[in-house]
mmCIF file of C-alpha atoms in Angstrom:
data_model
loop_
_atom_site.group_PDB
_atom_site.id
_atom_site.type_symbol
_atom_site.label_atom_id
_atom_site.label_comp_id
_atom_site.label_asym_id
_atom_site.label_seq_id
_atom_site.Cartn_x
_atom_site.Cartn_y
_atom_site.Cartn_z
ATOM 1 C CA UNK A 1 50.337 105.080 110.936
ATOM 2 C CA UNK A 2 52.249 102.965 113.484
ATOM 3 C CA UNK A 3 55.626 101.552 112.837
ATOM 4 C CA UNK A 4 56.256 98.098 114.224
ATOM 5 C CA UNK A 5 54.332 94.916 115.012
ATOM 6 C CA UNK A 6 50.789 95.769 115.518
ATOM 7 C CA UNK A 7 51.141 94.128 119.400
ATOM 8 C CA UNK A 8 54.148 94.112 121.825
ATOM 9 C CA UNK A 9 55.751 90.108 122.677
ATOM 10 C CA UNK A 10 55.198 90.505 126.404
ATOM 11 C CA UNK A 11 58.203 87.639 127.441
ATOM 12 C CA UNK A 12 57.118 87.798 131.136
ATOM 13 C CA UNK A 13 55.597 89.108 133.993
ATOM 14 C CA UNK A 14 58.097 91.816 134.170
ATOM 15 C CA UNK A 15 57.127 93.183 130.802
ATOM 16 C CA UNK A 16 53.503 92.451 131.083
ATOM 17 C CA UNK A 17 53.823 94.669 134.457
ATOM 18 C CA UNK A 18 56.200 97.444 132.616
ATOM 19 C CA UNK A 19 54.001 97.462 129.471
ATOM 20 C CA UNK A 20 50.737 97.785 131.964
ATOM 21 C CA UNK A 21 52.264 100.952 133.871
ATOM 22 C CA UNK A 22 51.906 102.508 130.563
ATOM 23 C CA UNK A 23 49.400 105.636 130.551
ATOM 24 C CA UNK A 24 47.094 103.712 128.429
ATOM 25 C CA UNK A 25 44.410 101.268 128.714
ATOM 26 C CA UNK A 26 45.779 97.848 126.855
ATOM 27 C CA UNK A 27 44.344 94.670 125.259
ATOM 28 C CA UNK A 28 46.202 91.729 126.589
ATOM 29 C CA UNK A 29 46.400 88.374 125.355
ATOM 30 C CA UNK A 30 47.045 85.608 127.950
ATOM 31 C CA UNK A 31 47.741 82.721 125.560
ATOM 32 C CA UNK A 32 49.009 79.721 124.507
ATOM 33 C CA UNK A 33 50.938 79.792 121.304
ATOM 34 C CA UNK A 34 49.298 77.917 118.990
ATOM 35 C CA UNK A 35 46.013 77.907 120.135
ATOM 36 C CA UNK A 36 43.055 79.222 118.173
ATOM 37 C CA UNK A 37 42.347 82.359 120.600
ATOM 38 C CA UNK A 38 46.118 83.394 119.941
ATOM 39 C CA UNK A 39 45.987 82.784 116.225
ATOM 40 C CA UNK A 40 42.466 84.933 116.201
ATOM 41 C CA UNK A 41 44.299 87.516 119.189
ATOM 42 C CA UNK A 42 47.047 88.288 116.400
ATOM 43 C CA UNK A 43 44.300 88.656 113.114
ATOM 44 C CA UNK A 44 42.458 91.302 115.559
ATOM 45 C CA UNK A 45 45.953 93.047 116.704
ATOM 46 C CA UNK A 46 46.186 93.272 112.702
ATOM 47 C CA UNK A 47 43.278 94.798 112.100
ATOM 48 C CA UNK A 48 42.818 97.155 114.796
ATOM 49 C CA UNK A 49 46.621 98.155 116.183
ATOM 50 C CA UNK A 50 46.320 101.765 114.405
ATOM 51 C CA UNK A 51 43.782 102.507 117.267
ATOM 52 C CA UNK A 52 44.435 100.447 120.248
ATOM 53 C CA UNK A 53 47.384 99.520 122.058
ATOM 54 C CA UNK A 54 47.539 95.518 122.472
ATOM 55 C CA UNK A 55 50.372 92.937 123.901
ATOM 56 C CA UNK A 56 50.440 89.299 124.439
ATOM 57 C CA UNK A 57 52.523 86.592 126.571
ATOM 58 C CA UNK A 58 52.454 83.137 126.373
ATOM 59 C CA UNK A 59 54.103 83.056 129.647
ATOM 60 C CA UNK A 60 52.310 80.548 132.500
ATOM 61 C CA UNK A 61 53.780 82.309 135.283
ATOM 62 C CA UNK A 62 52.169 85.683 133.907
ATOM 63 C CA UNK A 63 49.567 84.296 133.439
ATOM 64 C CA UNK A 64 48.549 82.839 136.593
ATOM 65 C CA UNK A 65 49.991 85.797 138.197
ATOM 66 C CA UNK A 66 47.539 88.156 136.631
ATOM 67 C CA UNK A 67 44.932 84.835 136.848
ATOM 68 C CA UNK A 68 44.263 85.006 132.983
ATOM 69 C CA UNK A 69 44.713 81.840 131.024
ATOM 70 C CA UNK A 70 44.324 81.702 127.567
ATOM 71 C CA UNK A 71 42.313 85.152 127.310
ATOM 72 C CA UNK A 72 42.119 88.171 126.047
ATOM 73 C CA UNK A 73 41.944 91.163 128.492
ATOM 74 C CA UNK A 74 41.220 94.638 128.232
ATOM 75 C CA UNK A 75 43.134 96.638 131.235
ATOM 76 C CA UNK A 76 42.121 100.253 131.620
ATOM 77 C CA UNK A 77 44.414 102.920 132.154
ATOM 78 C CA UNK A 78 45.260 103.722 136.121
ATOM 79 C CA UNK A 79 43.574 107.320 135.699
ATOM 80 C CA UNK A 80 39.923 105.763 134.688
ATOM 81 C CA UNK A 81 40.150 102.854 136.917
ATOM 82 C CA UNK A 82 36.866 103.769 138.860
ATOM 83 C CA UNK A 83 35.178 101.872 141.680
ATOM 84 C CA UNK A 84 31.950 102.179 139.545
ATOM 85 C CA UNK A 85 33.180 99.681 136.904
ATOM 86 C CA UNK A 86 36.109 96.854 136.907
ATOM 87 C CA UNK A 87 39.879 97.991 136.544
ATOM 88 C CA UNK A 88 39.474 94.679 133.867
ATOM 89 C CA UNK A 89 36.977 93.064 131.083
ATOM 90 C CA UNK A 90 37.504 89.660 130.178
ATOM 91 C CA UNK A 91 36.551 88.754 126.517
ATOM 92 C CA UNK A 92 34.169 85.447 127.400
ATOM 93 C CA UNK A 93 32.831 84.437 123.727
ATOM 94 C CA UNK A 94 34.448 81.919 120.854
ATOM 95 C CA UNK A 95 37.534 82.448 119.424
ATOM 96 C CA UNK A 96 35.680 84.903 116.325
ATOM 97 C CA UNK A 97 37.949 87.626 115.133
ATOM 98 C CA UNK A 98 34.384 89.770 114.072
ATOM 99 C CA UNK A 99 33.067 89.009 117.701
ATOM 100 C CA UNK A 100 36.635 89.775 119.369
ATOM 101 C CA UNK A 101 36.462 93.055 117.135
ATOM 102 C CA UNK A 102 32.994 93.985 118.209
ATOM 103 C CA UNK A 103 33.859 93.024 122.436
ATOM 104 C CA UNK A 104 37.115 95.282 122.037
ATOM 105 C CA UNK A 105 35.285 98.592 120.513
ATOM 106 C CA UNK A 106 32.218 97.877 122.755
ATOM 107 C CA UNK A 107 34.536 97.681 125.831
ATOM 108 C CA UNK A 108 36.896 99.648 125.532
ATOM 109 C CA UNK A 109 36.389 102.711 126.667
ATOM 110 C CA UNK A 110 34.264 101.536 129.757
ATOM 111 C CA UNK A 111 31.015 103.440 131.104
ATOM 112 C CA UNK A 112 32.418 107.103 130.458
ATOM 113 C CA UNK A 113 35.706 106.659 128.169
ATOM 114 C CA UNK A 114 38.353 109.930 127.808
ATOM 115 C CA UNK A 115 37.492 111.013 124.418
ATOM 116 C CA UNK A 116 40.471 112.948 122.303
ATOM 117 C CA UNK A 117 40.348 114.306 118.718
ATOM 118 C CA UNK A 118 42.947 111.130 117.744
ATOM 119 C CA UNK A 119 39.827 108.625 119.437
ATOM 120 C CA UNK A 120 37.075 110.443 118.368
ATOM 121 C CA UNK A 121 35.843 107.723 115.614
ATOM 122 C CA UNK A 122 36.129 104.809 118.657
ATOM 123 C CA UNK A 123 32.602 106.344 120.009
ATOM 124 C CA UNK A 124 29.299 105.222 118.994
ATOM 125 C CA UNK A 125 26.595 107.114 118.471
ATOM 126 C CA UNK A 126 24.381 107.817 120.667
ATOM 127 C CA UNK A 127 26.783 109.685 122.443
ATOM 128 C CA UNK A 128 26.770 111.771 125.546
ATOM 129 C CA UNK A 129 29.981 114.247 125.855
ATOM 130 C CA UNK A 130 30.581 116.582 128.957
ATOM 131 C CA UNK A 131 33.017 119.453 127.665
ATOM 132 C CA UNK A 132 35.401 120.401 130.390
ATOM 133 C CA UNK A 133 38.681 121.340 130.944
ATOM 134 C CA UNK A 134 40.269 117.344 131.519
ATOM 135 C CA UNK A 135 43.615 117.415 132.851
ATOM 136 C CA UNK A 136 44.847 113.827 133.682
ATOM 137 C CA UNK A 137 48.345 115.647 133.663
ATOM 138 C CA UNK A 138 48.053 118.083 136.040
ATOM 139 C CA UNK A 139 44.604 117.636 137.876
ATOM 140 C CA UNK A 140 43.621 113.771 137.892
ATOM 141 C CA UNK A 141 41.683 114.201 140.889
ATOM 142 C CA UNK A 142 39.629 117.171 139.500
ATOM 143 C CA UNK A 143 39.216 115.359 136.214
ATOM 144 C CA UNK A 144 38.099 112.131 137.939
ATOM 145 C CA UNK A 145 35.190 114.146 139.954
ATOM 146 C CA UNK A 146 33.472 115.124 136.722
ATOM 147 C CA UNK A 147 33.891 111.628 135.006
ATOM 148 C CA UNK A 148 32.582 109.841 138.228
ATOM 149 C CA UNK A 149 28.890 112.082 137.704
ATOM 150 C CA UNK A 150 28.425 111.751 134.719
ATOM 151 C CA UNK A 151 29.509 107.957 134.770
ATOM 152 C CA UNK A 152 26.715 107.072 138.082
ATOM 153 C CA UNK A 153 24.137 108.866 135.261
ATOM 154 C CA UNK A 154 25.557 106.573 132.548
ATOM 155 C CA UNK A 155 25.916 103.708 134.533
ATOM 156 C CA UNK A 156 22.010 104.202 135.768
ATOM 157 C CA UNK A 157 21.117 104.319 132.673
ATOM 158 C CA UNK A 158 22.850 101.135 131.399
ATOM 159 C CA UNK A 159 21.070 99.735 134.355
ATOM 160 C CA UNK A 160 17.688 100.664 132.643
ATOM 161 C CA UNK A 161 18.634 98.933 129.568
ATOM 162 C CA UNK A 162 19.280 102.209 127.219
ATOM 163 C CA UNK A 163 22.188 101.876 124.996
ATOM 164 C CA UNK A 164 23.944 105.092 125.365
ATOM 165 C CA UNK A 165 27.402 105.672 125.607
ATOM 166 C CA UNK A 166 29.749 108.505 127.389
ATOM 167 C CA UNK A 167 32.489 110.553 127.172
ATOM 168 C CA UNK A 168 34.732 113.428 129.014
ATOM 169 C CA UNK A 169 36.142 115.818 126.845
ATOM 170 C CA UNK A 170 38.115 118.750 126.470
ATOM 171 C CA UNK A 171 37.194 119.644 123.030
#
């Protein structure tokens, strides 16, 4: 169990940039305090902070430096930004803390997510894995080139309209 708040007061763009460089993929809230997304953004931070990482700022020059306002944002982590899929999703439905829910473990992850024993339970079934030695430590690059096949096959596929998801993993 986590410690703490369940997501990180993010007072400017300075932190939103610092808590960004983090080797994580994030949920960001770009809000303004007391409006309904940012009452819904903390019910969801709640709920799901044991398994995802999330932050929020109220700041206006953050967030029209990043060009979010009043939205929740999913950033992924530098090593499985891809050209195949945006570095970014942008939650686009009502303010709904079961629809935010559903978006963020839907999202999350992306076309072909990094999947660890601690993560395991984030991926739905049906569920693709390619077993390899993944090294975002030590071999990014190497790491990357296996993630980027099987992620044109998944992202074909998605294409085609089949629901399956995908996953690298080393065990």
């Amino acid at each position: 169990k986590k410690a703490g708040p369940t997501s990180k007061n993010l007072e400017n763009s300075e932190a939103v940039a610092k808590f960004l460089a983090k080797p994580d993929s994030h949920v960001i809230g770009f809000l303004e305090e007391g409006s309904e997304l940012q009452k819904t953004f903390k019910k969801v931070a709640d709920a799901m902070g044991e398994d995802y990482v999330f932050g929020y700022t109220y700041d206006s020059k953050a967030a029209e430096e990043y060009k979010h306002k009043n939205e929740i944002v999913i950033v992924r982590a530098k090593h499985l930004q891809s050209k195949m899929e945006d570095s970014e999703a942008v939650y686009s439905g009502e303010a709904k803390v079961s629809d935010i829910k559903f978006w963020i473990a839907e999202t999350f992850h992306g076309i072909v997510g990094h999947r660890t024993t601690t993560n395991q339970e984030q991926f739905k079934r049906p569920l693709v894995t390619a077993y390899y030695d993944v090294d975002y430590v030590k071999n990014i690059k190497g790491t990357n080139y296996w993630r980027n096949r099987v992620m044109k096959v998944g992202k074909k596929l998605q294409e085609e309209g089949l629901k399956v998801n995908f996953a690298v993993s080393s065990q």
